[in-house]
């Protein structure tokens, strides 16, 4: 199962780096320029930074794990990007 969202921002690469570095202290993370992957115990998140947006795709085995993964990633992004007041809606 997966769900995705796009956060429109001119600072996508910075948020990608911040998220990956933050989670990298606790779980496996891959960071390669404008792409990243965060592997939580209950799901994972693929991130791609463009010039005007950060695309996030969350995947997990169950709906409950998908919702939990999406919530964890969104809450951290909202905290790191508080100045931009992101409205994260997963589709």
Short mmCIF file of C-alpha atoms in Angstrom, two decimals:
data_model
loop_
_atom_site.label_atom_id
_atom_site.label_comp_id
_atom_site.label_asym_id
_atom_site.label_seq_id
_atom_site.Cartn_x
_atom_site.Cartn_y
_atom_site.Cartn_z
CA UNK A 1 0.00 0.00 0.00
CA UNK A 2 1.15 3.53 -0.58
CA UNK A 3 0.07 7.14 -0.40
CA UNK A 4 1.71 10.32 -1.57
CA UNK A 5 1.73 14.07 -1.18
CA UNK A 6 3.47 17.11 -2.59
CA UNK A 7 4.60 20.02 -0.43
CA UNK A 8 5.10 23.11 -2.55
CA UNK A 9 8.18 24.95 -1.33
CA UNK A 10 11.31 26.58 -2.68
CA UNK A 11 13.27 24.85 0.11
CA UNK A 12 12.56 21.23 -0.85
CA UNK A 13 16.19 20.14 -0.88
CA UNK A 14 16.78 21.60 2.58
CA UNK A 15 13.74 19.80 4.04
CA UNK A 16 14.77 16.56 2.32
CA UNK A 17 18.20 16.80 3.91
CA UNK A 18 16.84 17.79 7.33
CA UNK A 19 14.34 14.90 7.42
CA UNK A 20 16.91 12.33 6.32
CA UNK A 21 19.55 13.55 8.75
CA UNK A 22 17.06 13.63 11.62
CA UNK A 23 15.77 10.10 11.04
CA UNK A 24 19.27 8.85 10.20
CA UNK A 25 20.12 8.92 13.90
CA UNK A 26 17.46 6.26 14.56
CA UNK A 27 16.66 4.26 11.40
CA UNK A 28 18.27 3.37 8.06
CA UNK A 29 18.27 6.31 5.64
CA UNK A 30 19.55 6.87 2.12
CA UNK A 31 20.28 10.38 0.88
CA UNK A 32 21.56 11.07 -2.62
CA UNK A 33 21.34 14.66 -3.79
CA UNK A 34 17.68 15.31 -4.50
CA UNK A 35 16.39 11.87 -3.44
CA UNK A 36 16.05 10.17 -0.10
CA UNK A 37 14.55 7.12 1.59
CA UNK A 38 13.61 6.77 5.24
CA UNK A 39 13.01 3.22 6.51
CA UNK A 40 10.90 3.20 9.66
CA UNK A 41 10.16 -0.13 11.39
CA UNK A 42 6.53 0.02 10.20
CA UNK A 43 6.92 1.61 6.74
CA UNK A 44 9.14 3.68 4.48
CA UNK A 45 9.11 7.06 2.78
CA UNK A 46 10.62 7.98 -0.58
CA UNK A 47 11.42 11.68 -0.98
CA UNK A 48 12.25 13.69 -4.09
CA UNK A 49 13.20 17.37 -4.01
CA UNK A 50 12.42 19.51 -7.03
CA UNK A 51 12.90 23.23 -7.61
CA UNK A 52 9.40 24.08 -6.36
CA UNK A 53 8.21 21.07 -4.34
CA UNK A 54 9.06 18.11 -2.15
CA UNK A 55 7.33 14.91 -3.25
CA UNK A 56 6.80 12.22 -0.61
CA UNK A 57 5.57 8.66 -1.14
CA UNK A 58 4.89 6.50 1.91
CA UNK A 59 4.44 2.74 1.71
CA UNK A 60 3.67 0.02 4.25
CA UNK A 61 2.20 -3.48 4.47
CA UNK A 62 -1.03 -2.57 6.29
CA UNK A 63 -3.39 0.41 6.35
CA UNK A 64 -2.60 1.00 10.03
CA UNK A 65 1.15 1.04 9.34
CA UNK A 66 0.62 3.27 6.30
CA UNK A 67 -1.33 5.78 8.38
CA UNK A 68 1.29 5.68 11.15
CA UNK A 69 4.18 6.18 8.73
CA UNK A 70 2.42 9.06 6.98
CA UNK A 71 1.63 10.70 10.32
CA UNK A 72 5.21 10.41 11.60
CA UNK A 73 6.69 11.85 8.39
CA UNK A 74 4.07 14.64 8.15
CA UNK A 75 4.45 15.68 11.79
CA UNK A 76 8.22 16.01 11.41
CA UNK A 77 7.93 17.93 8.13
CA UNK A 78 5.38 20.27 9.72
CA UNK A 79 7.78 20.86 12.61
CA UNK A 80 10.80 21.52 10.38
CA UNK A 81 8.84 23.73 7.93
CA UNK A 82 6.74 25.58 10.53
CA UNK A 83 7.47 28.96 8.93
CA UNK A 84 5.69 27.80 5.77
CA UNK A 85 2.77 26.19 7.65
CA UNK A 86 2.55 23.11 5.38
CA UNK A 87 -0.86 21.52 4.86
CA UNK A 88 0.01 17.87 4.26
CA UNK A 89 -2.75 15.89 2.54
CA UNK A 90 -2.02 12.31 1.53
CA UNK A 91 -3.60 10.80 -1.62
#
